[in-house]
């Protein structure tokens, strides 16, 4: 059987979460920082540890069958790869930012101005779409200091908390794209059985992350009210308790509206609510 290769970031913002995801998929491998390649002992897979900028091209060229990388890098390198799954981590936005004391009000006012960035391709397409002629200054890093040094009027860079912009006296001005880590494959390899098996494992881990397992106690008189609050669940399990007319309801709740749902359940008579993380959900 052919051994697959998956490229992930060697070190940096996506490394830890990528390793965690693969480990949660049941893959056994050593995460030695010094090695470039690590075999998986219980799946025909090798892990390549690379700089994130190199991952899209490695995958496009088939040197790696799969990769985990930020959408921003895929778009910037303009590679032809298949998007398999958004992974929900490494979230950030590519934004144009201007100095706090700048009087630029509208996008059109960027005409004739200079913008420093490490994302000239994405920025170029964005400006073209908006019909703006600005001078894109491509630099290789520390973009945020360029207005202060008088190198550009504005910048276009990734933002997550906004702290870097703030500490450099900059304010966000326009959203160019939002990004998160994505599982990609080289064109065509998504059809292979092994890749499909991996995608299923990744999806079961992600589904589990989005849901919590909840057990609660309720008097039978209030049971229907509780069940009505659990849409999307085919049929919660109901187990009789020793105390007469009391039951335990076992169910899953989506993480995103978790607190709202819990307070509704309490109001409807739920008691002794126990919440547990789920490891995997296999459909
Ligand atoms: O060594 P290698 O080339 O592999 O790594 P790198 O240094 O080029 O990338 P790295 O590890 O910094 O980021 C990897 C990926 O994480 C990026 O390609 C994005 O997809 C994603 N990501 C998520 C981010 C951020 N959030 C982020 N905040 N990448 C960079 N930043 C930087 C940004 O450039 C700016 O300097 O963080 C600063 C802003 O952060 P805040 O929190 O102050 O807004
Ligand atoms: Zn990089």
PDB file of C-alpha atoms and ligand atoms in Angstrom:
ATOM      1  CA  UNK A   1       0.000   0.000   0.000  1.00  0.00           C
ATOM      2  CA  UNK A   2       1.273   3.480  -0.867  1.00  0.00           C
ATOM      3  CA  UNK A   3       2.435   5.561   2.094  1.00  0.00           C
ATOM      4  CA  UNK A   4       0.802   9.002   2.168  1.00  0.00           C
ATOM      5  CA  UNK A   5       2.644  12.147   3.135  1.00  0.00           C
ATOM      6  CA  UNK A   6       1.111  15.077   4.988  1.00  0.00           C
ATOM      7  CA  UNK A   7       2.961  18.391   5.307  1.00  0.00           C
ATOM      8  CA  UNK A   8       2.440  20.441   8.456  1.00  0.00           C
ATOM      9  CA  UNK A   9       4.170  23.512   9.856  1.00  0.00           C
ATOM     10  CA  UNK A  10       7.464  22.678  11.602  1.00  0.00           C
ATOM     11  CA  UNK A  11       7.174  25.433  14.185  1.00  0.00           C
ATOM     12  CA  UNK A  12       4.947  28.447  14.542  1.00  0.00           C
ATOM     13  CA  UNK A  13       1.323  29.220  15.132  1.00  0.00           C
ATOM     14  CA  UNK A  14      -0.149  26.191  13.370  1.00  0.00           C
ATOM     15  CA  UNK A  15       2.299  23.512  14.541  1.00  0.00           C
ATOM     16  CA  UNK A  16       0.818  22.621  17.912  1.00  0.00           C
ATOM     17  CA  UNK A  17      -2.812  22.461  16.752  1.00  0.00           C
ATOM     18  CA  UNK A  18      -1.866  20.482  13.637  1.00  0.00           C
ATOM     19  CA  UNK A  19       0.023  17.909  15.722  1.00  0.00           C
ATOM     20  CA  UNK A  20      -2.855  17.759  18.221  1.00  0.00           C
ATOM     21  CA  UNK A  21      -5.387  17.179  15.447  1.00  0.00           C
ATOM     22  CA  UNK A  22      -3.361  14.336  13.929  1.00  0.00           C
ATOM     23  CA  UNK A  23      -2.794  12.739  17.362  1.00  0.00           C
ATOM     24  CA  UNK A  24      -6.543  12.998  18.067  1.00  0.00           C
ATOM     25  CA  UNK A  25      -7.078  11.143  14.796  1.00  0.00           C
ATOM     26  CA  UNK A  26      -5.341   8.219  16.487  1.00  0.00           C
ATOM     27  CA  UNK A  27      -2.046   8.613  14.627  1.00  0.00           C
ATOM     28  CA  UNK A  28       1.097   7.630  16.552  1.00  0.00           C
ATOM     29  CA  UNK A  29       4.217   9.571  15.681  1.00  0.00           C
ATOM     30  CA  UNK A  30       7.149  11.319  17.280  1.00  0.00           C
ATOM     31  CA  UNK A  31       7.056  15.090  17.158  1.00  0.00           C
ATOM     32  CA  UNK A  32      10.797  15.672  17.275  1.00  0.00           C
ATOM     33  CA  UNK A  33      11.496  19.327  16.568  1.00  0.00           C
ATOM     34  CA  UNK A  34      14.790  18.372  14.935  1.00  0.00           C
ATOM     35  CA  UNK A  35      13.451  15.930  12.357  1.00  0.00           C
ATOM     36  CA  UNK A  36      11.995  16.874   9.011  1.00  0.00           C
ATOM     37  CA  UNK A  37      10.014  13.713   8.584  1.00  0.00           C
ATOM     38  CA  UNK A  38       8.280  11.443  11.063  1.00  0.00           C
ATOM     39  CA  UNK A  39       6.709   8.081  10.209  1.00  0.00           C
ATOM     40  CA  UNK A  40       3.315   7.189  11.681  1.00  0.00           C
ATOM     41  CA  UNK A  41       3.517   3.750  13.300  1.00  0.00           C
ATOM     42  CA  UNK A  42      -0.151   2.745  12.956  1.00  0.00           C
ATOM     43  CA  UNK A  43      -1.210   4.251   9.583  1.00  0.00           C
ATOM     44  CA  UNK A  44       0.553   4.332   6.189  1.00  0.00           C
ATOM     45  CA  UNK A  45       1.464   8.002   6.587  1.00  0.00           C
ATOM     46  CA  UNK A  46       4.583  10.123   6.968  1.00  0.00           C
ATOM     47  CA  UNK A  47       4.534  13.610   8.454  1.00  0.00           C
ATOM     48  CA  UNK A  48       6.708  16.257   6.817  1.00  0.00           C
ATOM     49  CA  UNK A  49       7.556  19.250   8.993  1.00  0.00           C
ATOM     50  CA  UNK A  50       8.024  22.323   6.782  1.00  0.00           C
ATOM     51  CA  UNK A  51       7.876  26.112   6.766  1.00  0.00           C
ATOM     52  CA  UNK A  52       4.264  27.073   6.145  1.00  0.00           C
ATOM     53  CA  UNK A  53       5.154  29.033   2.992  1.00  0.00           C
ATOM     54  CA  UNK A  54       6.452  25.854   1.317  1.00  0.00           C
ATOM     55  CA  UNK A  55       3.446  23.651   2.105  1.00  0.00           C
ATOM     56  CA  UNK A  56       1.049  24.691  -0.719  1.00  0.00           C
ATOM     57  CA  UNK A  57       3.629  24.067  -3.447  1.00  0.00           C
ATOM     58  CA  UNK A  58       4.753  20.746  -1.981  1.00  0.00           C
ATOM     59  CA  UNK A  59       1.129  19.636  -2.054  1.00  0.00           C
ATOM     60  CA  UNK A  60       0.430  21.045  -5.524  1.00  0.00           C
ATOM     61  CA  UNK A  61       3.483  19.216  -6.887  1.00  0.00           C
ATOM     62  CA  UNK A  62       2.507  15.958  -5.174  1.00  0.00           C
ATOM     63  CA  UNK A  63       5.637  15.799  -2.993  1.00  0.00           C
ATOM     64  CA  UNK A  64       3.130  15.715  -0.149  1.00  0.00           C
ATOM     65  CA  UNK A  65      -0.374  14.297  -0.753  1.00  0.00           C
ATOM     66  CA  UNK A  66      -1.903  16.393   2.004  1.00  0.00           C
ATOM     67  CA  UNK A  67      -1.111  19.554   3.910  1.00  0.00           C
ATOM     68  CA  UNK A  68      -2.347  21.704   6.772  1.00  0.00           C
ATOM     69  CA  UNK A  69      -1.806  25.395   6.123  1.00  0.00           C
ATOM     70  CA  UNK A  70      -3.453  28.803   6.456  1.00  0.00           C
ATOM     71  CA  UNK A  71      -5.852  29.793   3.695  1.00  0.00           C
ATOM     72  CA  UNK A  72      -3.876  33.062   3.403  1.00  0.00           C
ATOM     73  CA  UNK A  73      -0.774  31.177   2.236  1.00  0.00           C
ATOM     74  CA  UNK A  74      -2.750  29.064  -0.251  1.00  0.00           C
ATOM     75  CA  UNK A  75      -4.327  32.163  -1.801  1.00  0.00           C
ATOM     76  CA  UNK A  76      -1.058  34.058  -1.886  1.00  0.00           C
ATOM     77  CA  UNK A  77       0.849  31.260  -3.610  1.00  0.00           C
ATOM     78  CA  UNK A  78      -2.039  30.751  -6.117  1.00  0.00           C
ATOM     79  CA  UNK A  79      -1.584  26.978  -6.121  1.00  0.00           C
ATOM     80  CA  UNK A  80      -3.961  24.429  -7.611  1.00  0.00           C
ATOM     81  CA  UNK A  81      -4.911  22.171  -4.722  1.00  0.00           C
ATOM     82  CA  UNK A  82      -8.136  20.642  -3.379  1.00  0.00           C
ATOM     83  CA  UNK A  83      -9.658  22.137  -0.239  1.00  0.00           C
ATOM     84  CA  UNK A  84     -10.746  19.192   1.911  1.00  0.00           C
ATOM     85  CA  UNK A  85     -11.707  20.608   5.289  1.00  0.00           C
ATOM     86  CA  UNK A  86     -11.635  23.870   7.216  1.00  0.00           C
ATOM     87  CA  UNK A  87     -10.063  23.095  10.578  1.00  0.00           C
ATOM     88  CA  UNK A  88     -11.296  25.886  12.863  1.00  0.00           C
ATOM     89  CA  UNK A  89      -7.891  26.992  14.199  1.00  0.00           C
ATOM     90  CA  UNK A  90      -5.313  29.578  13.087  1.00  0.00           C
ATOM     91  CA  UNK A  91      -8.161  32.033  12.565  1.00  0.00           C
ATOM     92  CA  UNK A  92      -7.139  35.540  11.536  1.00  0.00           C
ATOM     93  CA  UNK A  93      -8.008  38.277   9.037  1.00  0.00           C
ATOM     94  CA  UNK A  94      -5.895  40.011   6.478  1.00  0.00           C
ATOM     95  CA  UNK A  95      -6.605  43.716   6.974  1.00  0.00           C
ATOM     96  CA  UNK A  96      -5.499  47.022   5.635  1.00  0.00           C
ATOM     97  CA  UNK A  97      -4.528  49.272   8.538  1.00  0.00           C
ATOM     98  CA  UNK A  98      -3.595  52.941   8.691  1.00  0.00           C
ATOM     99  CA  UNK A  99      -1.939  55.104  11.367  1.00  0.00           C
ATOM    100  CA  UNK A 100      -4.345  56.287  14.088  1.00  0.00           C
ATOM    101  CA  UNK A 101      -3.763  59.919  13.173  1.00  0.00           C
ATOM    102  CA  UNK A 102      -4.425  59.315   9.475  1.00  0.00           C
ATOM    103  CA  UNK A 103      -7.314  61.125   7.832  1.00  0.00           C
ATOM    104  CA  UNK A 104      -8.094  58.417   5.238  1.00  0.00           C
ATOM    105  CA  UNK A 105     -11.865  57.825   5.423  1.00  0.00           C
ATOM    106  CA  UNK A 106     -12.808  55.659   2.451  1.00  0.00           C
ATOM    107  CA  UNK A 107     -11.185  52.908   0.409  1.00  0.00           C
ATOM    108  CA  UNK A 108     -11.037  55.245  -2.589  1.00  0.00           C
ATOM    109  CA  UNK A 109      -8.703  57.485  -0.632  1.00  0.00           C
ATOM    110  CA  UNK A 110      -6.060  54.748  -0.843  1.00  0.00           C
ATOM    111  CA  UNK A 111      -5.621  55.737  -4.504  1.00  0.00           C
ATOM    112  CA  UNK A 112      -2.066  56.889  -5.025  1.00  0.00           C
ATOM    113  CA  UNK A 113      -0.988  55.818  -1.522  1.00  0.00           C
ATOM    114  CA  UNK A 114       1.545  53.139  -0.613  1.00  0.00           C
ATOM    115  CA  UNK A 115       0.698  49.947   1.268  1.00  0.00           C
ATOM    116  CA  UNK A 116       3.369  47.660   2.740  1.00  0.00           C
ATOM    117  CA  UNK A 117       2.578  43.943   2.885  1.00  0.00           C
ATOM    118  CA  UNK A 118       3.876  40.406   2.716  1.00  0.00           C
ATOM    119  CA  UNK A 119       0.714  39.501   0.747  1.00  0.00           C
ATOM    120  CA  UNK A 120       1.115  41.373  -2.569  1.00  0.00           C
ATOM    121  CA  UNK A 121      -0.930  38.867  -4.606  1.00  0.00           C
ATOM    122  CA  UNK A 122      -4.026  38.877  -2.392  1.00  0.00           C
ATOM    123  CA  UNK A 123      -3.788  42.632  -1.839  1.00  0.00           C
ATOM    124  CA  UNK A 124      -3.295  43.266  -5.569  1.00  0.00           C
ATOM    125  CA  UNK A 125      -6.450  41.318  -6.438  1.00  0.00           C
ATOM    126  CA  UNK A 126      -8.426  43.084  -3.715  1.00  0.00           C
ATOM    127  CA  UNK A 127      -7.372  46.549  -4.881  1.00  0.00           C
ATOM    128  CA  UNK A 128      -8.083  45.669  -8.507  1.00  0.00           C
ATOM    129  CA  UNK A 129     -11.595  44.539  -7.576  1.00  0.00           C
ATOM    130  CA  UNK A 130     -12.136  47.829  -5.750  1.00  0.00           C
ATOM    131  CA  UNK A 131     -10.659  49.718  -8.690  1.00  0.00           C
ATOM    132  CA  UNK A 132      -7.965  51.303  -6.564  1.00  0.00           C
ATOM    133  CA  UNK A 133      -4.494  52.155  -7.824  1.00  0.00           C
ATOM    134  CA  UNK A 134      -2.142  52.004  -4.865  1.00  0.00           C
ATOM    135  CA  UNK A 135       1.563  51.349  -4.661  1.00  0.00           C
ATOM    136  CA  UNK A 136       2.046  47.884  -3.143  1.00  0.00           C
ATOM    137  CA  UNK A 137       5.383  47.665  -1.312  1.00  0.00           C
ATOM    138  CA  UNK A 138       6.288  44.021  -0.778  1.00  0.00           C
ATOM    139  CA  UNK A 139       8.398  43.475   2.312  1.00  0.00           C
ATOM    140  CA  UNK A 140       9.371  40.252   4.037  1.00  0.00           C
ATOM    141  CA  UNK A 141       8.327  40.956   7.629  1.00  0.00           C
ATOM    142  CA  UNK A 142       7.678  43.462  10.445  1.00  0.00           C
ATOM    143  CA  UNK A 143       5.116  45.135   8.213  1.00  0.00           C
ATOM    144  CA  UNK A 144       3.588  46.967  11.164  1.00  0.00           C
ATOM    145  CA  UNK A 145       6.579  49.268  11.640  1.00  0.00           C
ATOM    146  CA  UNK A 146       6.691  50.541   8.067  1.00  0.00           C
ATOM    147  CA  UNK A 147       4.292  53.558   8.399  1.00  0.00           C
ATOM    148  CA  UNK A 148       6.235  54.701  11.485  1.00  0.00           C
ATOM    149  CA  UNK A 149       9.474  54.529   9.508  1.00  0.00           C
ATOM    150  CA  UNK A 150       7.907  56.496   6.674  1.00  0.00           C
ATOM    151  CA  UNK A 151       8.129  53.502   4.304  1.00  0.00           C
ATOM    152  CA  UNK A 152       4.396  53.398   3.514  1.00  0.00           C
ATOM    153  CA  UNK A 153       1.095  55.174   4.198  1.00  0.00           C
ATOM    154  CA  UNK A 154      -0.706  51.979   5.195  1.00  0.00           C
ATOM    155  CA  UNK A 155      -0.103  48.279   5.746  1.00  0.00           C
ATOM    156  CA  UNK A 156      -1.895  45.073   4.846  1.00  0.00           C
ATOM    157  CA  UNK A 157      -1.196  42.305   7.378  1.00  0.00           C
ATOM    158  CA  UNK A 158      -2.725  39.453   9.331  1.00  0.00           C
ATOM    159  CA  UNK A 159      -4.553  40.419  12.493  1.00  0.00           C
ATOM    160  CA  UNK A 160      -5.863  38.163  15.230  1.00  0.00           C
ATOM    161  CA  UNK A 161      -6.182  40.000  18.555  1.00  0.00           C
ATOM    162  CA  UNK A 162      -5.379  43.431  17.081  1.00  0.00           C
ATOM    163  CA  UNK A 163      -2.676  43.959  19.731  1.00  0.00           C
ATOM    164  CA  UNK A 164       0.152  44.387  17.219  1.00  0.00           C
ATOM    165  CA  UNK A 165      -1.733  47.096  15.310  1.00  0.00           C
ATOM    166  CA  UNK A 166      -2.576  48.902  18.535  1.00  0.00           C
ATOM    167  CA  UNK A 167       0.950  48.865  19.923  1.00  0.00           C
ATOM    168  CA  UNK A 168       2.220  50.310  16.642  1.00  0.00           C
ATOM    169  CA  UNK A 169      -0.301  53.158  16.565  1.00  0.00           C
ATOM    170  CA  UNK A 170      -2.319  51.641  13.718  1.00  0.00           C
ATOM    171  CA  UNK A 171      -6.065  51.066  13.292  1.00  0.00           C
ATOM    172  CA  UNK A 172      -7.809  48.481  11.113  1.00  0.00           C
ATOM    173  CA  UNK A 173      -9.328  50.095   8.056  1.00  0.00           C
ATOM    174  CA  UNK A 174     -10.578  47.405   5.651  1.00  0.00           C
ATOM    175  CA  UNK A 175     -11.003  43.606   5.663  1.00  0.00           C
ATOM    176  CA  UNK A 176      -9.269  41.912   2.756  1.00  0.00           C
ATOM    177  CA  UNK A 177      -9.836  38.255   3.644  1.00  0.00           C
ATOM    178  CA  UNK A 178     -10.474  36.004   6.603  1.00  0.00           C
ATOM    179  CA  UNK A 179      -8.433  32.870   7.050  1.00  0.00           C
ATOM    180  CA  UNK A 180      -8.104  29.683   9.046  1.00  0.00           C
ATOM    181  CA  UNK A 181      -6.081  26.490   8.801  1.00  0.00           C
ATOM    182  CA  UNK A 182      -7.263  24.168   6.043  1.00  0.00           C
ATOM    183  CA  UNK A 183      -6.614  20.544   5.175  1.00  0.00           C
ATOM    184  CA  UNK A 184      -5.630  20.442   1.510  1.00  0.00           C
ATOM    185  CA  UNK A 185      -4.622  17.689  -0.895  1.00  0.00           C
ATOM    186  CA  UNK A 186      -2.995  17.570  -4.270  1.00  0.00           C
ATOM    187  CA  UNK A 187      -5.585  17.487  -7.075  1.00  0.00           C
ATOM    188  CA  UNK A 188      -7.027  14.023  -7.498  1.00  0.00           C
ATOM    189  CA  UNK A 189      -5.505  12.455  -4.404  1.00  0.00           C
ATOM    190  CA  UNK A 190      -8.646  13.284  -2.402  1.00  0.00           C
ATOM    191  CA  UNK A 191     -10.251  10.287  -4.127  1.00  0.00           C
ATOM    192  CA  UNK A 192      -7.869   7.732  -2.679  1.00  0.00           C
ATOM    193  CA  UNK A 193      -9.244   5.403  -0.028  1.00  0.00           C
ATOM    194  CA  UNK A 194      -6.550   6.312   2.490  1.00  0.00           C
ATOM    195  CA  UNK A 195      -7.165  10.038   2.099  1.00  0.00           C
ATOM    196  CA  UNK A 196     -10.908   9.460   2.519  1.00  0.00           C
ATOM    197  CA  UNK A 197     -10.206   7.479   5.703  1.00  0.00           C
ATOM    198  CA  UNK A 198      -8.129  10.362   7.069  1.00  0.00           C
ATOM    199  CA  UNK A 199     -10.766  12.952   6.154  1.00  0.00           C
ATOM    200  CA  UNK A 200     -13.391  10.911   8.029  1.00  0.00           C
ATOM    201  CA  UNK A 201     -11.151  10.764  11.096  1.00  0.00           C
ATOM    202  CA  UNK A 202     -10.506  14.516  10.958  1.00  0.00           C
ATOM    203  CA  UNK A 203     -14.229  15.233  10.604  1.00  0.00           C
ATOM    204  CA  UNK A 204     -15.136  12.989  13.540  1.00  0.00           C
ATOM    205  CA  UNK A 205     -12.613  14.826  15.729  1.00  0.00           C
ATOM    206  CA  UNK A 206     -13.950  18.239  14.611  1.00  0.00           C
ATOM    207  CA  UNK A 207     -17.569  17.217  15.167  1.00  0.00           C
ATOM    208  CA  UNK A 208     -16.702  16.044  18.679  1.00  0.00           C
ATOM    209  CA  UNK A 209     -15.015  19.370  19.398  1.00  0.00           C
ATOM    210  CA  UNK A 210     -18.155  21.240  18.395  1.00  0.00           C
ATOM    211  CA  UNK A 211     -20.357  19.290  20.802  1.00  0.00           C
ATOM    212  CA  UNK A 212     -20.604  18.506  24.485  1.00  0.00           C
ATOM    213  CA  UNK A 213     -22.115  15.431  26.106  1.00  0.00           C
ATOM    214  CA  UNK A 214     -24.684  16.410  28.721  1.00  0.00           C
ATOM    215  CA  UNK A 215     -26.422  14.313  31.379  1.00  0.00           C
ATOM    216  CA  UNK A 216     -29.176  15.925  33.449  1.00  0.00           C
ATOM    217  CA  UNK A 217     -31.880  14.848  35.863  1.00  0.00           C
ATOM    218  CA  UNK A 218     -35.503  15.898  35.474  1.00  0.00           C
ATOM    219  CA  UNK A 219     -38.909  15.047  36.911  1.00  0.00           C
ATOM    220  CA  UNK A 220     -41.053  13.112  34.426  1.00  0.00           C
ATOM    221  CA  UNK A 221     -43.596  15.979  34.464  1.00  0.00           C
ATOM    222  CA  UNK A 222     -40.944  18.249  32.925  1.00  0.00           C
ATOM    223  CA  UNK A 223     -39.423  15.694  30.537  1.00  0.00           C
ATOM    224  CA  UNK A 224     -41.279  16.830  27.407  1.00  0.00           C
ATOM    225  CA  UNK A 225     -40.254  20.461  28.026  1.00  0.00           C
ATOM    226  CA  UNK A 226     -36.616  19.344  28.179  1.00  0.00           C
ATOM    227  CA  UNK A 227     -36.886  17.194  25.043  1.00  0.00           C
ATOM    228  CA  UNK A 228     -38.430  20.159  23.174  1.00  0.00           C
ATOM    229  CA  UNK A 229     -35.306  22.179  23.971  1.00  0.00           C
ATOM    230  CA  UNK A 230     -33.069  19.644  22.264  1.00  0.00           C
ATOM    231  CA  UNK A 231     -33.666  20.122  18.529  1.00  0.00           C
ATOM    232  CA  UNK A 232     -31.333  18.321  16.215  1.00  0.00           C
ATOM    233  CA  UNK A 233     -30.976  15.377  18.558  1.00  0.00           C
ATOM    234  CA  UNK A 234     -32.843  12.430  17.055  1.00  0.00           C
ATOM    235  CA  UNK A 235     -33.888  11.032  20.377  1.00  0.00           C
ATOM    236  CA  UNK A 236     -32.143  11.711  23.671  1.00  0.00           C
ATOM    237  CA  UNK A 237     -31.633   8.658  25.890  1.00  0.00           C
ATOM    238  CA  UNK A 238     -33.850   8.648  28.964  1.00  0.00           C
ATOM    239  CA  UNK A 239     -32.877   6.445  31.907  1.00  0.00           C
ATOM    240  CA  UNK A 240     -35.063   5.888  34.993  1.00  0.00           C
ATOM    241  CA  UNK A 241     -33.579   6.935  38.314  1.00  0.00           C
ATOM    242  CA  UNK A 242     -34.072   5.099  41.625  1.00  0.00           C
ATOM    243  CA  UNK A 243     -36.119   8.053  42.863  1.00  0.00           C
ATOM    244  CA  UNK A 244     -39.646   7.580  41.558  1.00  0.00           C
ATOM    245  CA  UNK A 245     -40.738   9.763  38.628  1.00  0.00           C
ATOM    246  CA  UNK A 246     -37.216  11.106  38.056  1.00  0.00           C
ATOM    247  CA  UNK A 247     -35.177  10.340  34.932  1.00  0.00           C
ATOM    248  CA  UNK A 248     -31.687  11.099  33.614  1.00  0.00           C
ATOM    249  CA  UNK A 249     -31.524  12.534  30.093  1.00  0.00           C
ATOM    250  CA  UNK A 250     -28.348  11.902  28.056  1.00  0.00           C
ATOM    251  CA  UNK A 251     -27.819  14.156  25.066  1.00  0.00           C
ATOM    252  CA  UNK A 252     -25.331  16.219  23.039  1.00  0.00           C
ATOM    253  CA  UNK A 253     -25.367  20.029  22.771  1.00  0.00           C
ATOM    254  CA  UNK A 254     -23.577  22.183  20.181  1.00  0.00           C
ATOM    255  CA  UNK A 255     -20.717  24.161  21.711  1.00  0.00           C
ATOM    256  CA  UNK A 256     -21.720  27.398  19.979  1.00  0.00           C
ATOM    257  CA  UNK A 257     -25.030  27.956  21.858  1.00  0.00           C
ATOM    258  CA  UNK A 258     -23.991  25.964  24.905  1.00  0.00           C
ATOM    259  CA  UNK A 259     -24.603  28.503  27.698  1.00  0.00           C
ATOM    260  CA  UNK A 260     -27.965  29.663  26.328  1.00  0.00           C
ATOM    261  CA  UNK A 261     -29.120  26.098  26.042  1.00  0.00           C
ATOM    262  CA  UNK A 262     -27.982  25.172  29.564  1.00  0.00           C
ATOM    263  CA  UNK A 263     -29.841  28.080  31.147  1.00  0.00           C
ATOM    264  CA  UNK A 264     -32.994  27.178  29.180  1.00  0.00           C
ATOM    265  CA  UNK A 265     -32.692  23.579  30.376  1.00  0.00           C
ATOM    266  CA  UNK A 266     -32.325  24.741  33.999  1.00  0.00           C
ATOM    267  CA  UNK A 267     -35.409  26.923  33.687  1.00  0.00           C
ATOM    268  CA  UNK A 268     -37.309  23.947  32.278  1.00  0.00           C
ATOM    269  CA  UNK A 269     -36.514  21.909  35.408  1.00  0.00           C
ATOM    270  CA  UNK A 270     -33.148  20.261  34.677  1.00  0.00           C
ATOM    271  CA  UNK A 271     -31.059  19.492  37.766  1.00  0.00           C
ATOM    272  CA  UNK A 272     -27.617  18.039  38.465  1.00  0.00           C
ATOM    273  CA  UNK A 273     -26.377  18.862  34.978  1.00  0.00           C
ATOM    274  CA  UNK A 274     -23.085  17.116  34.133  1.00  0.00           C
ATOM    275  CA  UNK A 275     -21.164  18.224  31.022  1.00  0.00           C
ATOM    276  CA  UNK A 276     -18.418  16.116  29.418  1.00  0.00           C
ATOM    277  CA  UNK A 277     -16.110  16.582  26.454  1.00  0.00           C
ATOM    278  CA  UNK A 278     -16.556  14.174  23.554  1.00  0.00           C
ATOM    279  CA  UNK A 279     -13.552  12.528  21.966  1.00  0.00           C
ATOM    280  CA  UNK A 280     -15.001  11.500  18.588  1.00  0.00           C
ATOM    281  CA  UNK A 281     -18.373  11.370  16.826  1.00  0.00           C
ATOM    282  CA  UNK A 282     -18.587   8.766  14.087  1.00  0.00           C
ATOM    283  CA  UNK A 283     -21.670   9.006  11.905  1.00  0.00           C
TER     284      UNK A 283
HETATM  285  O1  LIG B   1       8.322  29.661  10.052  1.00  0.00           O
HETATM  286  P1  LIG B   1       7.118  29.689   9.169  1.00  0.00           P
HETATM  287  O2  LIG B   1       7.341  30.368   7.859  1.00  0.00           O
HETATM  288  O3  LIG B   1       6.506  28.310   9.070  1.00  0.00           O
HETATM  289  O4  LIG B   1       6.009  30.512  10.004  1.00  0.00           O
HETATM  290  P2  LIG B   1       5.564  32.060   9.890  1.00  0.00           P
HETATM  291  O5  LIG B   1       6.350  32.792  10.910  1.00  0.00           O
HETATM  292  O6  LIG B   1       5.568  32.524   8.482  1.00  0.00           O
HETATM  293  O7  LIG B   1       4.035  31.947  10.286  1.00  0.00           O
HETATM  294  P3  LIG B   1       3.330  31.974  11.716  1.00  0.00           P
HETATM  295  O8  LIG B   1       3.696  30.762  12.492  1.00  0.00           O
HETATM  296  O9  LIG B   1       3.460  33.301  12.362  1.00  0.00           O
HETATM  297  O10 LIG B   1       1.803  31.860  11.213  1.00  0.00           O
HETATM  298  C1  LIG B   1       1.330  30.729  10.573  1.00  0.00           C
HETATM  299  C2  LIG B   1      -0.110  30.956  10.151  1.00  0.00           C
HETATM  300  O11 LIG B   1      -0.900  31.238  11.302  1.00  0.00           O
HETATM  301  C3  LIG B   1      -0.368  32.142   9.247  1.00  0.00           C
HETATM  302  O12 LIG B   1      -0.070  31.873   7.888  1.00  0.00           O
HETATM  303  C4  LIG B   1      -1.852  32.372   9.445  1.00  0.00           C
HETATM  304  O13 LIG B   1      -2.606  31.483   8.647  1.00  0.00           O
HETATM  305  C5  LIG B   1      -2.061  31.982  10.904  1.00  0.00           C
HETATM  306  N1  LIG B   1      -2.196  33.142  11.820  1.00  0.00           N
HETATM  307  C6  LIG B   1      -3.218  33.308  12.692  1.00  0.00           C
HETATM  308  C7  LIG B   1      -1.376  34.189  11.967  1.00  0.00           C
HETATM  309  C8  LIG B   1      -1.927  35.010  12.946  1.00  0.00           C
HETATM  310  N2  LIG B   1      -3.067  34.436  13.380  1.00  0.00           N
HETATM  311  C9  LIG B   1      -1.237  36.232  13.333  1.00  0.00           C
HETATM  312  N3  LIG B   1      -1.741  36.957  14.195  1.00  0.00           N
HETATM  313  N4  LIG B   1      -0.204  34.514  11.362  1.00  0.00           N
HETATM  314  C10 LIG B   1       0.448  35.641  11.741  1.00  0.00           C
HETATM  315  N5  LIG B   1      -0.028  36.505  12.684  1.00  0.00           N
HETATM  316  C11 LIG B   1       0.851  37.683  12.994  1.00  0.00           C
HETATM  317  C12 LIG B   1       0.603  38.889  12.096  1.00  0.00           C
HETATM  318  O14 LIG B   1       1.366  38.777  10.909  1.00  0.00           O
HETATM  319  C13 LIG B   1       1.058  40.036  12.984  1.00  0.00           C
HETATM  320  O15 LIG B   1       2.445  40.178  12.971  1.00  0.00           O
HETATM  321  O16 LIG B   1       0.623  38.141  14.311  1.00  0.00           O
HETATM  322  C14 LIG B   1       0.648  39.560  14.362  1.00  0.00           C
HETATM  323  C15 LIG B   1      -0.719  40.086  14.679  1.00  0.00           C
HETATM  324  O17 LIG B   1      -1.290  39.397  15.749  1.00  0.00           O
HETATM  325  P4  LIG B   1      -2.245  40.180  16.780  1.00  0.00           P
HETATM  326  O18 LIG B   1      -2.774  39.091  17.691  1.00  0.00           O
HETATM  327  O19 LIG B   1      -1.401  41.148  17.519  1.00  0.00           O
HETATM  328  O20 LIG B   1      -3.355  40.817  15.983  1.00  0.00           O
HETATM  329 ZN1  LIG B   2       6.004  31.539   6.849  1.00  0.00          ZN
END
